[in-house]
Tab-separated table of C-alpha atoms in Angstrom:
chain	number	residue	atom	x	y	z
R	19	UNK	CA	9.724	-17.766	36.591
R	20	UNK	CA	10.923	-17.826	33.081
R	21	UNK	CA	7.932	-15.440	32.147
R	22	UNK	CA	9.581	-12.769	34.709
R	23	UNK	CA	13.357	-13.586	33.508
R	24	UNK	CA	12.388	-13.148	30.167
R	25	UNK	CA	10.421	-9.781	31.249
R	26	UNK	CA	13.655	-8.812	32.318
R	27	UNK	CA	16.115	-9.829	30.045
R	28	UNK	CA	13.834	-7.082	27.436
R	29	UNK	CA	12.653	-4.671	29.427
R	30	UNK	CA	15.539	-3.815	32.047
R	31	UNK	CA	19.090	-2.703	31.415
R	32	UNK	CA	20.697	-5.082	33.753
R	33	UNK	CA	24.208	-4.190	34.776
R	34	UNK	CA	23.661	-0.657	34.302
R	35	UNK	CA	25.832	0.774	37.408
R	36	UNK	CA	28.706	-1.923	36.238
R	37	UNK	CA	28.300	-1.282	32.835
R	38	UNK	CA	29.117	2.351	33.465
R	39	UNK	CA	32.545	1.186	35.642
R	40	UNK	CA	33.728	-0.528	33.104
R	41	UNK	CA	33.061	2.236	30.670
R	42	UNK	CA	35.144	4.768	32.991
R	43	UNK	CA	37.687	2.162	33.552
R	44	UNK	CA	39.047	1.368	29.846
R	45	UNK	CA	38.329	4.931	29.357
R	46	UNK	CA	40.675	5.946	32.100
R	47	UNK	CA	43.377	2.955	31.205
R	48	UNK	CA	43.352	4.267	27.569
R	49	UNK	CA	43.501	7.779	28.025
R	50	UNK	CA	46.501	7.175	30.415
R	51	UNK	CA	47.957	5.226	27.724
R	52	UNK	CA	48.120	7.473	25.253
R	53	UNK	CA	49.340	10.507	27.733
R	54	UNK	CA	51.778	8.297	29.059
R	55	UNK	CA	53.116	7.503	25.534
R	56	UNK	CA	52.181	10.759	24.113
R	57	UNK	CA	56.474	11.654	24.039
R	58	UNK	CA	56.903	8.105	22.342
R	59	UNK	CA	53.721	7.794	19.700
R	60	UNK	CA	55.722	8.145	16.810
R	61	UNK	CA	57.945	5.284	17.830
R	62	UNK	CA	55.515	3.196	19.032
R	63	UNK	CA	53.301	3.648	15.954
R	64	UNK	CA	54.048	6.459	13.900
R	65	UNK	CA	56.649	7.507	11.047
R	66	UNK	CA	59.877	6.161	13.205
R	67	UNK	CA	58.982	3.169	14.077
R	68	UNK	CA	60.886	0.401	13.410
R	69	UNK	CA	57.925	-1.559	12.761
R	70	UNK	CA	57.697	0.092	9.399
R	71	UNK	CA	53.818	0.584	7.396
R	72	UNK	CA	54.941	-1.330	4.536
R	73	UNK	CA	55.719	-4.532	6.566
R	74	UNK	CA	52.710	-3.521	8.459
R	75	UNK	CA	50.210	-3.686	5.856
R	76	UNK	CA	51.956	-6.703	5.085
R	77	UNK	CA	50.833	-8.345	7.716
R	78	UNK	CA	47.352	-6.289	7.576
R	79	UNK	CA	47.162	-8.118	4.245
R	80	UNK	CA	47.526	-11.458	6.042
R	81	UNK	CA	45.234	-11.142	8.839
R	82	UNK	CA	42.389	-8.658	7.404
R	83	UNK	CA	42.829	-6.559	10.934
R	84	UNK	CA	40.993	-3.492	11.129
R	85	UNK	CA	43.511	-0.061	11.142
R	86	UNK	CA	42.916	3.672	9.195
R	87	UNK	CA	46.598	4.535	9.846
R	88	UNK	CA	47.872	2.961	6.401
R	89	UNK	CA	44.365	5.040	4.472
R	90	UNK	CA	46.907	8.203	4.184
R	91	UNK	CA	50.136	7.432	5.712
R	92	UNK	CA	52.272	10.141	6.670
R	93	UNK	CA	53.127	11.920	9.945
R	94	UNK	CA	50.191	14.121	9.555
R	95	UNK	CA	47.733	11.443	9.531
R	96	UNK	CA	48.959	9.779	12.371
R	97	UNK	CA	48.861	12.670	14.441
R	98	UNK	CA	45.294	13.260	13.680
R	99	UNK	CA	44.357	9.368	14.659
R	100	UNK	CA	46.218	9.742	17.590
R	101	UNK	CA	44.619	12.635	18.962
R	102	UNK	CA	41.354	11.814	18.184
R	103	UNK	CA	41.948	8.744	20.008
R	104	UNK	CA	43.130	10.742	23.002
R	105	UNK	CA	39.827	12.539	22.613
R	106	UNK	CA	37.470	9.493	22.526
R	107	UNK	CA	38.783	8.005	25.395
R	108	UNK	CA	37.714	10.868	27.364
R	109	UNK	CA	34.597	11.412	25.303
R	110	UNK	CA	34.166	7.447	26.963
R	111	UNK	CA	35.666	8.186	30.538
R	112	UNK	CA	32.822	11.590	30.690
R	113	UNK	CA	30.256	9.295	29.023
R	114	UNK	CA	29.383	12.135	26.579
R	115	UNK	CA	27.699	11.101	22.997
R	116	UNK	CA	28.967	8.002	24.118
R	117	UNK	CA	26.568	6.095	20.956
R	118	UNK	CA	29.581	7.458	18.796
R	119	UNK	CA	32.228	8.224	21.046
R	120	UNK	CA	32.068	4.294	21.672
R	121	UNK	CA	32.531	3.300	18.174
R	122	UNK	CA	35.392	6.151	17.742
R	123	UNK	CA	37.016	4.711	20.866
R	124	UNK	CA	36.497	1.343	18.828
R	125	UNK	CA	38.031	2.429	15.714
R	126	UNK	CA	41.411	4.381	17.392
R	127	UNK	CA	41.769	1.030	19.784
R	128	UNK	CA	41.810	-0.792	16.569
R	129	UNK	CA	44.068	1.512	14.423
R	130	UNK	CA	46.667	1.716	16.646
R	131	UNK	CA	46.662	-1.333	18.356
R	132	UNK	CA	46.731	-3.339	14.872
R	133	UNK	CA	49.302	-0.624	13.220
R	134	UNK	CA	51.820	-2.308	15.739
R	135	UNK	CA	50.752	-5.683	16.566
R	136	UNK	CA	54.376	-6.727	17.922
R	137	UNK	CA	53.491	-4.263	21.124
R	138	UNK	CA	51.389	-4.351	23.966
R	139	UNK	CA	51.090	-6.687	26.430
R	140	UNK	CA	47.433	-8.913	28.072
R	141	UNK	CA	46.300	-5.747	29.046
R	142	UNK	CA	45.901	-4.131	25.616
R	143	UNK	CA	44.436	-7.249	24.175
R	144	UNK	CA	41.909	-7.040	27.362
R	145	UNK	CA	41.389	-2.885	25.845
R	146	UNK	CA	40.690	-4.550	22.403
R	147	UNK	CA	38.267	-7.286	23.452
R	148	UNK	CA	36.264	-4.655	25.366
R	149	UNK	CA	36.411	-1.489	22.478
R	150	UNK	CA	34.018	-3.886	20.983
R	151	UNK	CA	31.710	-4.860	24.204
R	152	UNK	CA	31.515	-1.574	24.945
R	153	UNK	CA	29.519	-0.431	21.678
R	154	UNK	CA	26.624	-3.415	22.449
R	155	UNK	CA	26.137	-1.597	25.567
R	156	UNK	CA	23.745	1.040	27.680
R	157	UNK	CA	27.209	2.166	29.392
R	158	UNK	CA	26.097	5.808	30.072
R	159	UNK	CA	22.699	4.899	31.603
R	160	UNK	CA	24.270	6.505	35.338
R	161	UNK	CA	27.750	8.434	35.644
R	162	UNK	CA	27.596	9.897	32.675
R	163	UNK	CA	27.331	13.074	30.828
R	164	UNK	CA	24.431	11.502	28.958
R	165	UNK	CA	22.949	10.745	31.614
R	166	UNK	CA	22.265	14.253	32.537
R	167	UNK	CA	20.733	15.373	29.372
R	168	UNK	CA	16.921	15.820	29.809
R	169	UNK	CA	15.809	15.826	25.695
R	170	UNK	CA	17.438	15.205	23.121
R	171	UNK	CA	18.507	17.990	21.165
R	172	UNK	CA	19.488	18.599	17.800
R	173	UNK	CA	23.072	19.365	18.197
R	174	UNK	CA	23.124	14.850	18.417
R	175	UNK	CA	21.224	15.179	14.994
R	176	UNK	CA	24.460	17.323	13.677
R	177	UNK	CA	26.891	15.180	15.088
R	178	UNK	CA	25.110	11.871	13.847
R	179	UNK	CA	24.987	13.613	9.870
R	180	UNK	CA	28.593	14.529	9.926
R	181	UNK	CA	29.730	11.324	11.045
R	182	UNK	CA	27.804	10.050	8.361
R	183	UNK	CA	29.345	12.037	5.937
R	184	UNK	CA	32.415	11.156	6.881
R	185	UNK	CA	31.929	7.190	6.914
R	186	UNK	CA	30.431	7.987	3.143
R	187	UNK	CA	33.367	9.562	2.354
R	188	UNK	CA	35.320	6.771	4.001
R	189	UNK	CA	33.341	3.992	2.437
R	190	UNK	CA	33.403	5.125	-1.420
R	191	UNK	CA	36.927	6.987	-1.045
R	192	UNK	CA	39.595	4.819	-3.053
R	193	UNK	CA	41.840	5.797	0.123
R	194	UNK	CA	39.964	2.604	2.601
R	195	UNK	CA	41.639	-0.003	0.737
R	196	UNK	CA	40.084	-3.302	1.624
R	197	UNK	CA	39.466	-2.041	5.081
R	198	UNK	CA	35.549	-1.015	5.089
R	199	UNK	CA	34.138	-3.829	2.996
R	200	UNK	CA	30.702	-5.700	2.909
R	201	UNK	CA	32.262	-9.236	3.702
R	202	UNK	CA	35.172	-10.841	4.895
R	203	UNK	CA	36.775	-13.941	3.490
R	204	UNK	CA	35.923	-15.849	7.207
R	205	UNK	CA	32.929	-16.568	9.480
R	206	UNK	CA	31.016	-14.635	9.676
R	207	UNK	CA	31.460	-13.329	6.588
R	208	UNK	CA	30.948	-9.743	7.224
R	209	UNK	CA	33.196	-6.976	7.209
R	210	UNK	CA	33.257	-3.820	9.112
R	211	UNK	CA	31.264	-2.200	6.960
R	212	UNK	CA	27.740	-3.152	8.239
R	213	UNK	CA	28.582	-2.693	11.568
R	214	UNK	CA	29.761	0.990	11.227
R	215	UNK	CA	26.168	1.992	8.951
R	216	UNK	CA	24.155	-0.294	10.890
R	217	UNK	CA	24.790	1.676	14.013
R	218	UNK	CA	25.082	4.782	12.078
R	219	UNK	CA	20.839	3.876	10.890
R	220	UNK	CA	20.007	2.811	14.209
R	221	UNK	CA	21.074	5.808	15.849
R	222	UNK	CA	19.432	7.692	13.137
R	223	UNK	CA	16.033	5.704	13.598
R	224	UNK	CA	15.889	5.567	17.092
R	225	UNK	CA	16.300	10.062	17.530
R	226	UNK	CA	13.482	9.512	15.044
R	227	UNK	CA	11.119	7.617	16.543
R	228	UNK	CA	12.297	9.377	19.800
R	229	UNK	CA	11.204	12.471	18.299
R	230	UNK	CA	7.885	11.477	16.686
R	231	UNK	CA	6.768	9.074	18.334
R	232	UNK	CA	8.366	8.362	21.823
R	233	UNK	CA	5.311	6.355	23.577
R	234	UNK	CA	4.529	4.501	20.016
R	235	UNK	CA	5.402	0.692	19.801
R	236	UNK	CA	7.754	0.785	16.907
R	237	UNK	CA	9.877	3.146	20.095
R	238	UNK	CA	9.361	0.387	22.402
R	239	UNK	CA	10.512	-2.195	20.125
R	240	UNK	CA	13.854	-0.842	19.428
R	241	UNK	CA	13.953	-0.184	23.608
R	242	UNK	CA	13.341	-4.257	24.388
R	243	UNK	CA	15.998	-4.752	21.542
R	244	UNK	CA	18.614	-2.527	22.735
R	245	UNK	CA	18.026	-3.909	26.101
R	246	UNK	CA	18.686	-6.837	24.862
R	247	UNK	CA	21.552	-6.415	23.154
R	248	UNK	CA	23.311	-4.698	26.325
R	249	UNK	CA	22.178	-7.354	28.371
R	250	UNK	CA	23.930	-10.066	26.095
R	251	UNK	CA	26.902	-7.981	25.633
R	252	UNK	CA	27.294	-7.489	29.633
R	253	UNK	CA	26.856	-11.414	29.729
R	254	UNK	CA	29.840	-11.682	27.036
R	255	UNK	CA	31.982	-9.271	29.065
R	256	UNK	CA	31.345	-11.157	32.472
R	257	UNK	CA	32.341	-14.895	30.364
R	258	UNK	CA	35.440	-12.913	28.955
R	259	UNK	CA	36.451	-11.831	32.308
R	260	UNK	CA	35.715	-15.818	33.447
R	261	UNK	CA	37.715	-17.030	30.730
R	262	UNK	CA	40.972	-15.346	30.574
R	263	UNK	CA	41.273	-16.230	34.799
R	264	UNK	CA	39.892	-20.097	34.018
R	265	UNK	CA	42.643	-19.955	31.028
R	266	UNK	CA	45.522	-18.376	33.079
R	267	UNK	CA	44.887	-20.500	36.168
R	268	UNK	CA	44.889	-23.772	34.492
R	269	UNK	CA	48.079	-22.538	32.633
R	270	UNK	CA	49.584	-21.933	35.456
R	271	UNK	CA	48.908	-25.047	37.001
R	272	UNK	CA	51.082	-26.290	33.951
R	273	UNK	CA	54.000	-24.680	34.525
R	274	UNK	CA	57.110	-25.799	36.636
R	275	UNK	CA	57.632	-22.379	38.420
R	276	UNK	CA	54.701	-22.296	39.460
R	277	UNK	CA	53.991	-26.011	40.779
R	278	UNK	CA	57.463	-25.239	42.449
R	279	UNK	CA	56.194	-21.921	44.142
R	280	UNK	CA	58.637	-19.971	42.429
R	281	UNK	CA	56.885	-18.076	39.503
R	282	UNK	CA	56.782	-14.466	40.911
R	283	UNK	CA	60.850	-14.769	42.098
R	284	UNK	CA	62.474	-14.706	38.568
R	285	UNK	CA	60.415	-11.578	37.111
R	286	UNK	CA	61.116	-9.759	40.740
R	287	UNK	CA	64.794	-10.357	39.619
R	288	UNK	CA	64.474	-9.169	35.932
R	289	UNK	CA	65.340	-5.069	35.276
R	290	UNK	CA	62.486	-5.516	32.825
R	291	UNK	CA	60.183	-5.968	35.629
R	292	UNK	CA	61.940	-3.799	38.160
R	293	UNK	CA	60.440	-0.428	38.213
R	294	UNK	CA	61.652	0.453	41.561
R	295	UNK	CA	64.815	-1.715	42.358
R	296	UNK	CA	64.443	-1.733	46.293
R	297	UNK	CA	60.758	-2.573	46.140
R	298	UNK	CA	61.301	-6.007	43.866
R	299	UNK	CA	64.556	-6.502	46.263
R	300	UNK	CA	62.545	-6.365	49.272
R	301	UNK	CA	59.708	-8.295	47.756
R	302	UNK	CA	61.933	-11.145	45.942
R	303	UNK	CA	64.191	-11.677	49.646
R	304	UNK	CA	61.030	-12.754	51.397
R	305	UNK	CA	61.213	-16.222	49.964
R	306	UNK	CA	57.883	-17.687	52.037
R	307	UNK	CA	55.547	-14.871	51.088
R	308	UNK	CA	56.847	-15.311	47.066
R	309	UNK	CA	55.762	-18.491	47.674
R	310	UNK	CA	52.387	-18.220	49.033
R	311	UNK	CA	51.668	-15.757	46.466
R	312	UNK	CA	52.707	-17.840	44.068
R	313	UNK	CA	50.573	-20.398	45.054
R	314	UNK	CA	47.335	-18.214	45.788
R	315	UNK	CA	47.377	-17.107	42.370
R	316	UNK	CA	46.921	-19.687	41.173
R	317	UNK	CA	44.230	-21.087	43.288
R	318	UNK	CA	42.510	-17.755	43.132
R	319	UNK	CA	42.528	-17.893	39.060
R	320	UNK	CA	41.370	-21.765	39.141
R	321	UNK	CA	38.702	-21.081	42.214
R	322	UNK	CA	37.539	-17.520	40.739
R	323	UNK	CA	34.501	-19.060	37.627
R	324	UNK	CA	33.403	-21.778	40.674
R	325	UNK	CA	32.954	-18.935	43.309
R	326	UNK	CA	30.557	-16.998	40.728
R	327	UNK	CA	27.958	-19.443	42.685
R	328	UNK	CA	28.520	-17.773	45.855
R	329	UNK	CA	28.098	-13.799	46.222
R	330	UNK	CA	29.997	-13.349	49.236
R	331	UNK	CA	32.678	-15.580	48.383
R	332	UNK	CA	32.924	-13.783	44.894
R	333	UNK	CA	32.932	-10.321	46.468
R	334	UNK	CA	35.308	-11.123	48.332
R	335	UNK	CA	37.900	-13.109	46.052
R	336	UNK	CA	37.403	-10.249	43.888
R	337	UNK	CA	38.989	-8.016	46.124
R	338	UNK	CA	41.542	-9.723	46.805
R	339	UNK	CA	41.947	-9.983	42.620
R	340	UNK	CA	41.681	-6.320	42.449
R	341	UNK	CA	44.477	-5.839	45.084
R	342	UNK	CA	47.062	-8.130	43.360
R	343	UNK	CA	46.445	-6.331	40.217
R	344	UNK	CA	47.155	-3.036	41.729
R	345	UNK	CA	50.131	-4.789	43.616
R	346	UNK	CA	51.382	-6.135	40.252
R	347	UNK	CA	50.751	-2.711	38.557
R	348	UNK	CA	53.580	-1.084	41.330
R	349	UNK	CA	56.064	-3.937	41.655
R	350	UNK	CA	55.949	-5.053	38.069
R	351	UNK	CA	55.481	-2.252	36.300
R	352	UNK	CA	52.568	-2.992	33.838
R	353	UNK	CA	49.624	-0.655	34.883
R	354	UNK	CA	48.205	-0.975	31.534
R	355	UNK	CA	47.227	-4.741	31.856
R	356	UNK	CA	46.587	-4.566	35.815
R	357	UNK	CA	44.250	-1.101	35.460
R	358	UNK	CA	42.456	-3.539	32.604
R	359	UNK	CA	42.177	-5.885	34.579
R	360	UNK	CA	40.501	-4.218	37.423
R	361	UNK	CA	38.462	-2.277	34.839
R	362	UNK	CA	37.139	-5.392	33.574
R	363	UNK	CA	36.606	-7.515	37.381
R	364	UNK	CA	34.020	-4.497	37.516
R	365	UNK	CA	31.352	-6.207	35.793
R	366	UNK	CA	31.614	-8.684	38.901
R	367	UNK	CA	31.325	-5.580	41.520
R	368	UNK	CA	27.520	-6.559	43.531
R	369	UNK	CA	25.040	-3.666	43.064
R	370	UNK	CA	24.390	-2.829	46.270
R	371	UNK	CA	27.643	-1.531	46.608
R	372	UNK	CA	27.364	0.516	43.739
R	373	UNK	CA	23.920	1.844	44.201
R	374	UNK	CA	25.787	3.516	47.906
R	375	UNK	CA	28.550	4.907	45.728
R	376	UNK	CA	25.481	6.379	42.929
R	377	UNK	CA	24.236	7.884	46.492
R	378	UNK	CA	27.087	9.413	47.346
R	379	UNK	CA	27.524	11.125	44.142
R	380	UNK	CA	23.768	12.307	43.667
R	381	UNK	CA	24.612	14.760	46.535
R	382	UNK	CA	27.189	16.183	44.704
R	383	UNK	CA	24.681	16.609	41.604
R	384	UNK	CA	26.590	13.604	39.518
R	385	UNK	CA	23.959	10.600	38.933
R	386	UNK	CA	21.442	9.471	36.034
R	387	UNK	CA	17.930	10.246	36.120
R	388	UNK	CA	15.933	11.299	39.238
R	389	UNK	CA	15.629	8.007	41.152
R	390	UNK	CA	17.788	5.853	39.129
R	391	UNK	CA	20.122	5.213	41.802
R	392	UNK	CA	17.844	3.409	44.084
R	393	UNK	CA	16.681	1.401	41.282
R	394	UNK	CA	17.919	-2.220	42.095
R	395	UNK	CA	19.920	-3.892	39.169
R	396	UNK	CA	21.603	-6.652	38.603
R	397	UNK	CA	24.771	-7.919	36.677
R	398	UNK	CA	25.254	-10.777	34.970
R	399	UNK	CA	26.824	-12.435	37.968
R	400	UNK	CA	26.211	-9.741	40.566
């Protein structure tokens, strides 16, 4: 038994068909982000904000939070981080190069989301946490760009040297600052900087070996290590996921509104959380359904970690999560943090359902490698 789950845990990308959800999710949640604010950037984090760079860095200088906005400063600048975080969120959503378009979705999450710390809601604390999951992971194993590739080529041996050139240039520029450093002041005592050449030499290493000698053990090492690596980074996601509804629910349970039943009537009647008027009217004057919601919420958020012991009960709590997401995302107006939310319930989908939906898109010519879809898989708590 623990012979096999061990056989497993290295030599099987569990997960993979979830993994790859949640990789189109947050890619799709931050894309639409930044479209959405594209008309507002500079406000939210650019030249005219009223959150200014110098009390910014400030604060940067405080916390030690990871940003390249303040490197350069200027208009200019911003607009090139901005795009190019626009473009790594699709690179992510497509699952193309995603082995660096993972750890440039990581580093634009970062930069803007620290520039401004004041904004955001759960949701884009939910897009942080998972920017760094998602670079642990075997996300484009199906549904994926990647996945369609047949050899590697060396076009991925250009793109790997430039980026490499530009992280040297980053590294010993005097323009970094503090920010790409060797260790941090706090456990663990490591700084950014190993991360970003550690994958950088992996990468490197494993076209290598891939190239030279792809049956050879040295290959199959780095395999049962990156499967492992995935496997314990899925496991993260799935406790993340566990612990922000275990957190909330018990929360909840703390509160007067909603031991009263009468949580979801005051934001119905806010303008804040109003997006369309008549909708929150009609919602907020049904005082017996505001009040089983209420309630249900918070037993689903309590009940949700217990039910992980039961797959049908799960699957089908989780729906009902998923729906009172997208409900919250039209009466409340936050699609950011309900679109995370559902993005991230996806490492909880089961497998057989997504194995149907891989078969449905083989016919239309969009799947991993011959036979991959059949291949059973499982989740962490799938």
């Amino acid at each position: 038994m623990l012979g096999r789950a061990a056989e497993a845990f290295t030599g099987r990308v569990l997960g993979r068909h979830q993994a790859a959800v949640v990789r189109i999710g947050f890619g799709l949640v931050w894309l639409a982000y930044l479209l959405r604010e594209w008309p507002n950037r500079r406000v939210l984090y650019g030249d005219r904000s009223p959150w200014s760079m110098e009390l910014a860095q400030r604060m940067l200088a405080d916390n030690g939070a990871f940003t390249v906005l303040p490197w350069f400063g200027g208009r200019l600048w911003f607009e090139l981080v901005y795009h190019l975080a626009v473009l790594a969120a699709l690179a992510v959503l497509l699952g193309w190069r995603t082995r660096a378009s993972t750890v440039l979705f990581l580093v634009t999450v970062l930069s803007l989301q620290n520039r401004s710390v004041l904004l955001g809601d759960g949701g884009d604390n939910v897009v942080h946490l998972m920017a760094v999951y998602l670079v642990f992971t075997r996300c484009a194993e199906v549904w994926s760009l990647d996945s369609r590739r047949t050899r590697a080529g060396w076009s991925g041996v250009v793109l790997w040297a430039l980026l490499g050139a530009v992280l040297a240039a980053c590294q010993f520029g005097d323009f970094s600052g503090d920010t790409l450093t060797w260790s941090g002041p706090t456990f663990p005592y490591l700084g950014w900087s190993p991360l970003f050449w550690g994958l950088w030499a992996v990468a490197g290493l494993w076209w290598v070996l891939g190239r030279l000698r792809p049956g050879g053990e040295p290959r199959a090492v780095l395999d049962a290590l990156a499967n492992m690596v995935h496997n314990c980074a899925m496991l993260v996601i799935a406790a993340e996921v566990v612990l922000i509804y275990s957190t909330a629910g018990w929360y909840k349970v703390q509160g007067s509104r909603w031991q009263d039943g009468t949580a979801l009537y005051y934001p119905l009647h806010l303008d804040y959380f109003t997006p369309w008027p008549g909708l929150s009217a009609l919602v907020g004057s049904a005082l017996l359904p505001v009040f089983l919601i209420s309630y249900g919420t918070v037993i689903l958020q309590v009940a949700f970690p217990f039910t992980l012991f039961n797959r049908r009960v799960k699957n089908v709590l989780l729906v009902v999560m998923m729906a009172e997401h997208l409900g919250i995302a039209v009466v409340l107006g936050l699609p950011v943090f309900s679109l995370a939310m559902v993005a991230a319930d996806a490492v909880f989908l089961p497998t057989g359902a997504l194995l149907r939906v891989a078969a449905r898109l083989g016919r239309i010519g969009f799947n991993g490698p011959p036979g991959l879809a059949g291949r059973r898989d499982r989740s962490p708590a799938a």
